[in-house]
């Protein structure tokens, strides 16, 4: 009888361990499936900062805007990741306005995919139309400020540094166009 109880207890432990391993494996699989590359086709690999500004300035949504000293948010609908990034977007907007930057939000579709591979994305342009930053807000599942790529760039810009960064090697919650 004791041997049977011991065997049952051992069987329950093995079952629990198998369930735990399966659950963790499934969780990792689904998290990895949601983490996608910002620029999976590499469209930004060969683009210079000046060329990127020129291409974006030609777009109908932006060709009437003076992009100097601005932060441009690029979002697409329906994109769950754009919704997840709303808090981060609001933080960036406040910071940009404190720095004296104009803030624009542009809703884009697939017509932009040769220039902007995924959303949500942001563009920061300096005083003389020089690129400061282009890329996603952050990495990770939530597009949160804790994993921000753009916050450091804004802080450095405030201190007078311009990295002219085109960030295309990020994995996170993005909607590819």
PDB file of N, CA and C in Angstrom, residues 20-113:
ATOM      1  N   UNK A  20       4.342  21.878 -16.270  1.00  0.00           N
ATOM      2  CA  UNK A  20       5.098  23.114 -16.099  1.00  0.00           C
ATOM      3  C   UNK A  20       6.009  23.374 -17.300  1.00  0.00           C
ATOM      4  N   UNK A  21       6.714  22.355 -17.734  1.00  0.00           N
ATOM      5  CA  UNK A  21       7.602  22.491 -18.900  1.00  0.00           C
ATOM      6  C   UNK A  21       6.793  22.844 -20.142  1.00  0.00           C
ATOM      7  N   UNK A  22       5.661  22.190 -20.341  1.00  0.00           N
ATOM      8  CA  UNK A  22       4.802  22.474 -21.498  1.00  0.00           C
ATOM      9  C   UNK A  22       4.285  23.907 -21.468  1.00  0.00           C
ATOM     10  N   UNK A  23       3.862  24.360 -20.304  1.00  0.00           N
ATOM     11  CA  UNK A  23       3.336  25.717 -20.169  1.00  0.00           C
ATOM     12  C   UNK A  23       4.415  26.760 -20.447  1.00  0.00           C
ATOM     13  N   UNK A  24       5.584  26.569 -19.895  1.00  0.00           N
ATOM     14  CA  UNK A  24       6.688  27.510 -20.121  1.00  0.00           C
ATOM     15  C   UNK A  24       7.090  27.510 -21.596  1.00  0.00           C
ATOM     16  N   UNK A  25       7.178  26.341 -22.197  1.00  0.00           N
ATOM     17  CA  UNK A  25       7.531  26.239 -23.617  1.00  0.00           C
ATOM     18  C   UNK A  25       6.499  26.947 -24.484  1.00  0.00           C
ATOM     19  N   UNK A  26       5.220  26.727 -24.205  1.00  0.00           N
ATOM     20  CA  UNK A  26       4.159  27.391 -24.972  1.00  0.00           C
ATOM     21  C   UNK A  26       4.230  28.905 -24.780  1.00  0.00           C
ATOM     22  N   UNK A  27       4.467  29.345 -23.553  1.00  0.00           N
ATOM     23  CA  UNK A  27       4.587  30.779 -23.285  1.00  0.00           C
ATOM     24  C   UNK A  27       5.726  31.409 -24.063  1.00  0.00           C
ATOM     25  N   UNK A  28       6.869  30.772 -24.047  1.00  0.00           N
ATOM     26  CA  UNK A  28       8.031  31.278 -24.790  1.00  0.00           C
ATOM     27  C   UNK A  28       7.726  31.326 -26.285  1.00  0.00           C
ATOM     28  N   UNK A  29       7.084  30.288 -26.797  1.00  0.00           N
ATOM     29  CA  UNK A  29       6.739  30.237 -28.218  1.00  0.00           C
ATOM     30  C   UNK A  29       5.841  31.416 -28.603  1.00  0.00           C
ATOM     31  N   UNK A  30       4.783  31.655 -27.818  1.00  0.00           N
ATOM     32  CA  UNK A  30       3.848  32.723 -28.159  1.00  0.00           C
ATOM     33  C   UNK A  30       4.458  34.108 -27.972  1.00  0.00           C
ATOM     34  N   UNK A  31       5.316  34.281 -26.993  1.00  0.00           N
ATOM     35  CA  UNK A  31       5.998  35.562 -26.817  1.00  0.00           C
ATOM     36  C   UNK A  31       6.933  35.805 -27.997  1.00  0.00           C
ATOM     37  N   UNK A  32       7.708  34.805 -28.376  1.00  0.00           N
ATOM     38  CA  UNK A  32       8.627  34.952 -29.504  1.00  0.00           C
ATOM     39  C   UNK A  32       7.879  35.226 -30.802  1.00  0.00           C
ATOM     40  N   UNK A  33       6.684  34.643 -30.952  1.00  0.00           N
ATOM     41  CA  UNK A  33       5.898  34.861 -32.164  1.00  0.00           C
ATOM     42  C   UNK A  33       5.430  36.313 -32.261  1.00  0.00           C
ATOM     43  N   UNK A  34       5.206  36.978 -31.130  1.00  0.00           N
ATOM     44  CA  UNK A  34       4.768  38.377 -31.132  1.00  0.00           C
ATOM     45  C   UNK A  34       5.932  39.340 -31.279  1.00  0.00           C
ATOM     46  N   UNK A  35       7.141  38.910 -30.978  1.00  0.00           N
ATOM     47  CA  UNK A  35       8.309  39.770 -31.151  1.00  0.00           C
ATOM     48  C   UNK A  35       8.761  39.677 -32.602  1.00  0.00           C
ATOM     49  N   UNK A  36       8.558  40.744 -33.337  1.00  0.00           N
ATOM     50  CA  UNK A  36       8.950  40.725 -34.744  1.00  0.00           C
ATOM     51  C   UNK A  36       9.978  41.829 -34.996  1.00  0.00           C
ATOM     52  N   UNK A  37      10.680  41.700 -36.100  1.00  0.00           N
ATOM     53  CA  UNK A  37      11.694  42.689 -36.463  1.00  0.00           C
ATOM     54  C   UNK A  37      11.018  43.959 -36.968  1.00  0.00           C
ATOM     55  N   UNK A  38      11.567  45.104 -36.604  1.00  0.00           N
ATOM     56  CA  UNK A  38      11.055  46.390 -37.071  1.00  0.00           C
ATOM     57  C   UNK A  38      11.237  46.518 -38.585  1.00  0.00           C
ATOM     58  N   UNK A  39      12.357  46.064 -39.097  1.00  0.00           N
ATOM     59  CA  UNK A  39      12.671  46.182 -40.527  1.00  0.00           C
ATOM     60  C   UNK A  39      13.041  44.808 -41.083  1.00  0.00           C
ATOM     61  N   UNK A  40      12.058  43.908 -41.217  1.00  0.00           N
ATOM     62  CA  UNK A  40      12.377  42.530 -41.614  1.00  0.00           C
ATOM     63  C   UNK A  40      12.941  42.403 -43.030  1.00  0.00           C
ATOM     64  N   UNK A  41      12.623  43.340 -43.915  1.00  0.00           N
ATOM     65  CA  UNK A  41      13.119  43.284 -45.291  1.00  0.00           C
ATOM     66  C   UNK A  41      14.414  44.073 -45.487  1.00  0.00           C
ATOM     67  N   UNK A  42      14.850  44.777 -44.455  1.00  0.00           N
ATOM     68  CA  UNK A  42      16.095  45.542 -44.546  1.00  0.00           C
ATOM     69  C   UNK A  42      16.006  46.785 -45.408  1.00  0.00           C
ATOM     70  N   UNK A  43      14.808  47.381 -45.531  1.00  0.00           N
ATOM     71  CA  UNK A  43      14.659  48.556 -46.397  1.00  0.00           C
ATOM     72  C   UNK A  43      15.458  49.762 -45.901  1.00  0.00           C
ATOM     73  N   UNK A  44      15.772  49.791 -44.616  1.00  0.00           N
ATOM     74  CA  UNK A  44      16.517  50.932 -44.065  1.00  0.00           C
ATOM     75  C   UNK A  44      18.023  50.711 -44.023  1.00  0.00           C
ATOM     76  N   UNK A  45      18.478  49.537 -44.435  1.00  0.00           N
ATOM     77  CA  UNK A  45      19.907  49.217 -44.342  1.00  0.00           C
ATOM     78  C   UNK A  45      20.798  50.160 -45.141  1.00  0.00           C
ATOM     79  N   UNK A  46      20.360  50.561 -46.301  1.00  0.00           N
ATOM     80  CA  UNK A  46      21.205  51.354 -47.190  1.00  0.00           C
ATOM     81  C   UNK A  46      20.796  52.818 -47.266  1.00  0.00           C
ATOM     82  N   UNK A  47      19.824  53.237 -46.467  1.00  0.00           N
ATOM     83  CA  UNK A  47      19.321  54.602 -46.548  1.00  0.00           C
ATOM     84  C   UNK A  47      20.164  55.524 -45.670  1.00  0.00           C
ATOM     85  N   UNK A  48      20.587  56.646 -46.237  1.00  0.00           N
ATOM     86  CA  UNK A  48      21.306  57.643 -45.441  1.00  0.00           C
ATOM     87  C   UNK A  48      20.291  58.529 -44.722  1.00  0.00           C
ATOM     88  N   UNK A  49      20.752  59.233 -43.719  1.00  0.00           N
ATOM     89  CA  UNK A  49      19.841  60.093 -42.958  1.00  0.00           C
ATOM     90  C   UNK A  49      19.254  61.203 -43.837  1.00  0.00           C
ATOM     91  N   UNK A  50      20.060  61.805 -44.703  1.00  0.00           N
ATOM     92  CA  UNK A  50      19.551  62.862 -45.589  1.00  0.00           C
ATOM     93  C   UNK A  50      18.532  62.314 -46.576  1.00  0.00           C
ATOM     94  N   UNK A  51      18.808  61.131 -47.119  1.00  0.00           N
ATOM     95  CA  UNK A  51      17.879  60.522 -48.070  1.00  0.00           C
ATOM     96  C   UNK A  51      16.552  60.179 -47.399  1.00  0.00           C
ATOM     97  N   UNK A  52      16.615  59.697 -46.173  1.00  0.00           N
ATOM     98  CA  UNK A  52      15.390  59.357 -45.450  1.00  0.00           C
ATOM     99  C   UNK A  52      14.533  60.598 -45.222  1.00  0.00           C
ATOM    100  N   UNK A  53      15.139  61.683 -44.772  1.00  0.00           N
ATOM    101  CA  UNK A  53      14.395  62.937 -44.565  1.00  0.00           C
ATOM    102  C   UNK A  53      13.772  63.397 -45.883  1.00  0.00           C
ATOM    103  N   UNK A  54      14.533  63.336 -46.971  1.00  0.00           N
ATOM    104  CA  UNK A  54      14.025  63.771 -48.276  1.00  0.00           C
ATOM    105  C   UNK A  54      12.847  62.906 -48.723  1.00  0.00           C
ATOM    106  N   UNK A  55      12.968  61.587 -48.571  1.00  0.00           N
ATOM    107  CA  UNK A  55      11.881  60.682 -48.962  1.00  0.00           C
ATOM    108  C   UNK A  55      10.613  60.939 -48.148  1.00  0.00           C
ATOM    109  N   UNK A  56      10.774  61.115 -46.859  1.00  0.00           N
ATOM    110  CA  UNK A  56       9.606  61.362 -46.011  1.00  0.00           C
ATOM    111  C   UNK A  56       8.975  62.717 -46.315  1.00  0.00           C
ATOM    112  N   UNK A  57       9.799  63.726 -46.570  1.00  0.00           N
ATOM    113  CA  UNK A  57       9.283  65.066 -46.852  1.00  0.00           C
ATOM    114  C   UNK A  57       8.494  65.117 -48.158  1.00  0.00           C
ATOM    115  N   UNK A  58       8.733  64.169 -49.057  1.00  0.00           N
ATOM    116  CA  UNK A  58       8.004  64.115 -50.330  1.00  0.00           C
ATOM    117  C   UNK A  58       6.612  63.512 -50.193  1.00  0.00           C
ATOM    118  N   UNK A  59       6.350  62.830 -49.119  1.00  0.00           N
ATOM    119  CA  UNK A  59       5.063  62.152 -48.950  1.00  0.00           C
ATOM    120  C   UNK A  59       3.941  63.174 -48.778  1.00  0.00           C
ATOM    121  N   UNK A  60       2.771  62.909 -49.386  1.00  0.00           N
ATOM    122  CA  UNK A  60       1.652  63.869 -49.310  1.00  0.00           C
ATOM    123  C   UNK A  60       1.277  64.268 -47.879  1.00  0.00           C
ATOM    124  N   UNK A  61       1.410  63.357 -46.949  1.00  0.00           N
ATOM    125  CA  UNK A  61       1.048  63.651 -45.561  1.00  0.00           C
ATOM    126  C   UNK A  61       2.030  64.623 -44.903  1.00  0.00           C
ATOM    127  N   UNK A  62       3.218  64.762 -45.481  1.00  0.00           N
ATOM    128  CA  UNK A  62       4.256  65.600 -44.867  1.00  0.00           C
ATOM    129  C   UNK A  62       4.781  66.719 -45.762  1.00  0.00           C
ATOM    130  N   UNK A  63       4.447  66.716 -47.052  1.00  0.00           N
ATOM    131  CA  UNK A  63       5.101  67.669 -47.958  1.00  0.00           C
ATOM    132  C   UNK A  63       4.691  69.126 -47.735  1.00  0.00           C
ATOM    133  N   UNK A  64       3.659  69.369 -46.944  1.00  0.00           N
ATOM    134  CA  UNK A  64       3.291  70.749 -46.621  1.00  0.00           C
ATOM    135  C   UNK A  64       3.828  71.182 -45.257  1.00  0.00           C
ATOM    136  N   UNK A  65       4.527  70.283 -44.589  1.00  0.00           N
ATOM    137  CA  UNK A  65       5.035  70.552 -43.241  1.00  0.00           C
ATOM    138  C   UNK A  65       6.512  70.939 -43.285  1.00  0.00           C
ATOM    139  N   UNK A  66       6.881  71.864 -42.418  1.00  0.00           N
ATOM    140  CA  UNK A  66       8.295  72.135 -42.193  1.00  0.00           C
ATOM    141  C   UNK A  66       8.742  71.149 -41.118  1.00  0.00           C
ATOM    142  N   UNK A  67       9.563  70.190 -41.482  1.00  0.00           N
ATOM    143  CA  UNK A  67       9.963  69.141 -40.548  1.00  0.00           C
ATOM    144  C   UNK A  67      11.062  69.569 -39.579  1.00  0.00           C
ATOM    145  N   UNK A  68      11.613  70.757 -39.755  1.00  0.00           N
ATOM    146  CA  UNK A  68      12.655  71.219 -38.834  1.00  0.00           C
ATOM    147  C   UNK A  68      12.117  71.266 -37.409  1.00  0.00           C
ATOM    148  N   UNK A  69      12.961  70.828 -36.463  1.00  0.00           N
ATOM    149  CA  UNK A  69      12.594  70.821 -35.044  1.00  0.00           C
ATOM    150  C   UNK A  69      11.255  70.139 -34.796  1.00  0.00           C
ATOM    151  N   UNK A  70      11.171  68.884 -35.189  1.00  0.00           N
ATOM    152  CA  UNK A  70       9.893  68.194 -35.008  1.00  0.00           C
ATOM    153  C   UNK A  70      10.070  66.740 -34.587  1.00  0.00           C
ATOM    154  N   UNK A  71       9.020  66.261 -33.960  1.00  0.00           N
ATOM    155  CA  UNK A  71       8.856  64.840 -33.651  1.00  0.00           C
ATOM    156  C   UNK A  71       7.630  64.396 -34.419  1.00  0.00           C
ATOM    157  N   UNK A  72       7.793  63.382 -35.244  1.00  0.00           N
ATOM    158  CA  UNK A  72       6.674  62.853 -36.021  1.00  0.00           C
ATOM    159  C   UNK A  72       6.408  61.431 -35.560  1.00  0.00           C
ATOM    160  N   UNK A  73       5.174  61.193 -35.128  1.00  0.00           N
ATOM    161  CA  UNK A  73       4.733  59.848 -34.764  1.00  0.00           C
ATOM    162  C   UNK A  73       4.091  59.227 -36.002  1.00  0.00           C
ATOM    163  N   UNK A  74       4.508  58.016 -36.347  1.00  0.00           N
ATOM    164  CA  UNK A  74       3.886  57.277 -37.439  1.00  0.00           C
ATOM    165  C   UNK A  74       3.120  56.112 -36.838  1.00  0.00           C
ATOM    166  N   UNK A  75       1.819  56.078 -37.099  1.00  0.00           N
ATOM    167  CA  UNK A  75       0.987  54.985 -36.602  1.00  0.00           C
ATOM    168  C   UNK A  75       0.182  54.426 -37.766  1.00  0.00           C
ATOM    169  N   UNK A  76      -0.272  53.206 -37.608  1.00  0.00           N
ATOM    170  CA  UNK A  76      -1.135  52.591 -38.616  1.00  0.00           C
ATOM    171  C   UNK A  76      -2.300  51.923 -37.906  1.00  0.00           C
ATOM    172  N   UNK A  77      -3.381  51.804 -38.625  1.00  0.00           N
ATOM    173  CA  UNK A  77      -4.573  51.163 -38.065  1.00  0.00           C
ATOM    174  C   UNK A  77      -4.978  50.035 -38.988  1.00  0.00           C
ATOM    175  N   UNK A  78      -5.512  48.973 -38.530  1.00  0.00           N
ATOM    176  CA  UNK A  78      -5.585  48.617 -37.112  1.00  0.00           C
ATOM    177  C   UNK A  78      -4.266  47.991 -36.674  1.00  0.00           C
ATOM    178  N   UNK A  79      -3.669  48.547 -35.673  1.00  0.00           N
ATOM    179  CA  UNK A  79      -2.403  48.027 -35.155  1.00  0.00           C
ATOM    180  C   UNK A  79      -2.465  48.019 -33.637  1.00  0.00           C
ATOM    181  N   UNK A  80      -2.558  46.851 -33.075  1.00  0.00           N
ATOM    182  CA  UNK A  80      -2.630  46.700 -31.626  1.00  0.00           C
ATOM    183  C   UNK A  80      -1.401  47.310 -30.954  1.00  0.00           C
ATOM    184  N   UNK A  81      -0.267  47.225 -31.611  1.00  0.00           N
ATOM    185  CA  UNK A  81       0.968  47.758 -31.029  1.00  0.00           C
ATOM    186  C   UNK A  81       0.917  49.279 -30.900  1.00  0.00           C
ATOM    187  N   UNK A  82       0.235  49.957 -31.825  1.00  0.00           N
ATOM    188  CA  UNK A  82       0.068  51.407 -31.701  1.00  0.00           C
ATOM    189  C   UNK A  82      -0.743  51.740 -30.461  1.00  0.00           C
ATOM    190  N   UNK A  83      -1.752  50.925 -30.182  1.00  0.00           N
ATOM    191  CA  UNK A  83      -2.556  51.141 -28.971  1.00  0.00           C
ATOM    192  C   UNK A  83      -1.725  50.909 -27.717  1.00  0.00           C
ATOM    193  N   UNK A  84      -0.892  49.867 -27.737  1.00  0.00           N
ATOM    194  CA  UNK A  84      -0.050  49.567 -26.578  1.00  0.00           C
ATOM    195  C   UNK A  84       0.976  50.660 -26.304  1.00  0.00           C
ATOM    196  N   UNK A  85       1.349  51.392 -27.331  1.00  0.00           N
ATOM    197  CA  UNK A  85       2.395  52.407 -27.176  1.00  0.00           C
ATOM    198  C   UNK A  85       1.852  53.790 -26.826  1.00  0.00           C
ATOM    199  N   UNK A  86       0.560  53.938 -26.624  1.00  0.00           N
ATOM    200  CA  UNK A  86      -0.033  55.259 -26.380  1.00  0.00           C
ATOM    201  C   UNK A  86       0.594  55.993 -25.191  1.00  0.00           C
ATOM    202  N   UNK A  87       0.832  55.295 -24.085  1.00  0.00           N
ATOM    203  CA  UNK A  87       1.440  55.958 -22.919  1.00  0.00           C
ATOM    204  C   UNK A  87       2.850  56.453 -23.235  1.00  0.00           C
ATOM    205  N   UNK A  88       3.614  55.623 -23.914  1.00  0.00           N
ATOM    206  CA  UNK A  88       4.980  56.009 -24.290  1.00  0.00           C
ATOM    207  C   UNK A  88       4.938  57.183 -25.268  1.00  0.00           C
ATOM    208  N   UNK A  89       4.012  57.125 -26.205  1.00  0.00           N
ATOM    209  CA  UNK A  89       3.849  58.209 -27.173  1.00  0.00           C
ATOM    210  C   UNK A  89       3.529  59.525 -26.453  1.00  0.00           C
ATOM    211  N   UNK A  90       2.652  59.461 -25.455  1.00  0.00           N
ATOM    212  CA  UNK A  90       2.296  60.665 -24.694  1.00  0.00           C
ATOM    213  C   UNK A  90       3.507  61.216 -23.935  1.00  0.00           C
ATOM    214  N   UNK A  91       4.316  60.334 -23.348  1.00  0.00           N
ATOM    215  CA  UNK A  91       5.541  60.767 -22.651  1.00  0.00           C
ATOM    216  C   UNK A  91       6.500  61.458 -23.619  1.00  0.00           C
ATOM    217  N   UNK A  92       6.672  60.854 -24.792  1.00  0.00           N
ATOM    218  CA  UNK A  92       7.574  61.432 -25.795  1.00  0.00           C
ATOM    219  C   UNK A  92       7.071  62.788 -26.269  1.00  0.00           C
ATOM    220  N   UNK A  93       5.764  62.894 -26.445  1.00  0.00           N
ATOM    221  CA  UNK A  93       5.172  64.161 -26.878  1.00  0.00           C
ATOM    222  C   UNK A  93       5.437  65.256 -25.851  1.00  0.00           C
ATOM    223  N   UNK A  94       5.231  64.953 -24.574  1.00  0.00           N
ATOM    224  CA  UNK A  94       5.493  65.942 -23.512  1.00  0.00           C
ATOM    225  C   UNK A  94       6.965  66.379 -23.518  1.00  0.00           C
ATOM    226  N   UNK A  95       7.850  65.407 -23.610  1.00  0.00           N
ATOM    227  CA  UNK A  95       9.288  65.702 -23.603  1.00  0.00           C
ATOM    228  C   UNK A  95       9.669  66.547 -24.824  1.00  0.00           C
ATOM    229  N   UNK A  96       9.142  66.182 -25.988  1.00  0.00           N
ATOM    230  CA  UNK A  96       9.449  66.922 -27.215  1.00  0.00           C
ATOM    231  C   UNK A  96       8.942  68.358 -27.127  1.00  0.00           C
ATOM    232  N   UNK A  97       7.748  68.534 -26.601  1.00  0.00           N
ATOM    233  CA  UNK A  97       7.204  69.887 -26.459  1.00  0.00           C
ATOM    234  C   UNK A  97       8.036  70.711 -25.479  1.00  0.00           C
ATOM    235  N   UNK A  98       8.536  70.079 -24.419  1.00  0.00           N
ATOM    236  CA  UNK A  98       9.417  70.779 -23.473  1.00  0.00           C
ATOM    237  C   UNK A  98      10.703  71.241 -24.159  1.00  0.00           C
ATOM    238  N   UNK A  99      11.141  70.462 -25.152  1.00  0.00           N
ATOM    239  CA  UNK A  99      12.357  70.812 -25.893  1.00  0.00           C
ATOM    240  C   UNK A  99      12.083  71.797 -27.030  1.00  0.00           C
ATOM    241  N   UNK A 100      10.821  72.184 -27.201  1.00  0.00           N
ATOM    242  CA  UNK A 100      10.463  73.127 -28.252  1.00  0.00           C
ATOM    243  C   UNK A 100      10.253  72.495 -29.614  1.00  0.00           C
ATOM    244  N   UNK A 101      10.059  71.193 -29.662  1.00  0.00           N
ATOM    245  CA  UNK A 101       9.816  70.515 -30.932  1.00  0.00           C
ATOM    246  C   UNK A 101       8.328  70.545 -31.276  1.00  0.00           C
ATOM    247  N   UNK A 102       8.029  70.684 -32.570  1.00  0.00           N
ATOM    248  CA  UNK A 102       6.656  70.512 -33.042  1.00  0.00           C
ATOM    249  C   UNK A 102       6.364  69.021 -33.009  1.00  0.00           C
ATOM    250  N   UNK A 103       5.128  68.664 -32.744  1.00  0.00           N
ATOM    251  CA  UNK A 103       4.751  67.253 -32.700  1.00  0.00           C
ATOM    252  C   UNK A 103       3.645  67.008 -33.719  1.00  0.00           C
ATOM    253  N   UNK A 104       3.890  66.037 -34.584  1.00  0.00           N
ATOM    254  CA  UNK A 104       2.911  65.642 -35.598  1.00  0.00           C
ATOM    255  C   UNK A 104       2.617  64.158 -35.442  1.00  0.00           C
ATOM    256  N   UNK A 105       1.395  63.777 -35.762  1.00  0.00           N
ATOM    257  CA  UNK A 105       1.038  62.359 -35.820  1.00  0.00           C
ATOM    258  C   UNK A 105       0.519  62.080 -37.219  1.00  0.00           C
ATOM    259  N   UNK A 106       1.091  61.080 -37.865  1.00  0.00           N
ATOM    260  CA  UNK A 106       0.710  60.728 -39.228  1.00  0.00           C
ATOM    261  C   UNK A 106       0.237  59.284 -39.245  1.00  0.00           C
ATOM    262  N   UNK A 107      -0.990  59.087 -39.716  1.00  0.00           N
ATOM    263  CA  UNK A 107      -1.516  57.731 -39.909  1.00  0.00           C
ATOM    264  C   UNK A 107      -1.086  57.272 -41.296  1.00  0.00           C
ATOM    265  N   UNK A 108      -0.462  56.126 -41.342  1.00  0.00           N
ATOM    266  CA  UNK A 108       0.076  55.672 -42.626  1.00  0.00           C
ATOM    267  C   UNK A 108      -0.461  54.292 -42.979  1.00  0.00           C
ATOM    268  N   UNK A 109      -0.339  53.977 -44.250  1.00  0.00           N
ATOM    269  CA  UNK A 109      -0.728  52.664 -44.754  1.00  0.00           C
ATOM    270  C   UNK A 109       0.419  52.035 -45.516  1.00  0.00           C
ATOM    271  N   UNK A 110       0.095  51.037 -46.297  1.00  0.00           N
ATOM    272  CA  UNK A 110       1.127  50.264 -46.994  1.00  0.00           C
ATOM    273  C   UNK A 110       1.889  51.086 -48.033  1.00  0.00           C
ATOM    274  N   UNK A 111       1.358  52.241 -48.440  1.00  0.00           N
ATOM    275  CA  UNK A 111       2.075  53.079 -49.410  1.00  0.00           C
ATOM    276  C   UNK A 111       3.406  53.588 -48.852  1.00  0.00           C
ATOM    277  N   UNK A 112       3.575  53.518 -47.544  1.00  0.00           N
ATOM    278  CA  UNK A 112       4.813  53.966 -46.902  1.00  0.00           C
ATOM    279  C   UNK A 112       5.834  52.840 -46.719  1.00  0.00           C
ATOM    280  N   UNK A 113       5.469  51.601 -47.053  1.00  0.00           N
ATOM    281  CA  UNK A 113       6.331  50.484 -46.649  1.00  0.00           C
ATOM    282  C   UNK A 113       7.715  50.488 -47.287  1.00  0.00           C
TER     283      UNK A 113
END
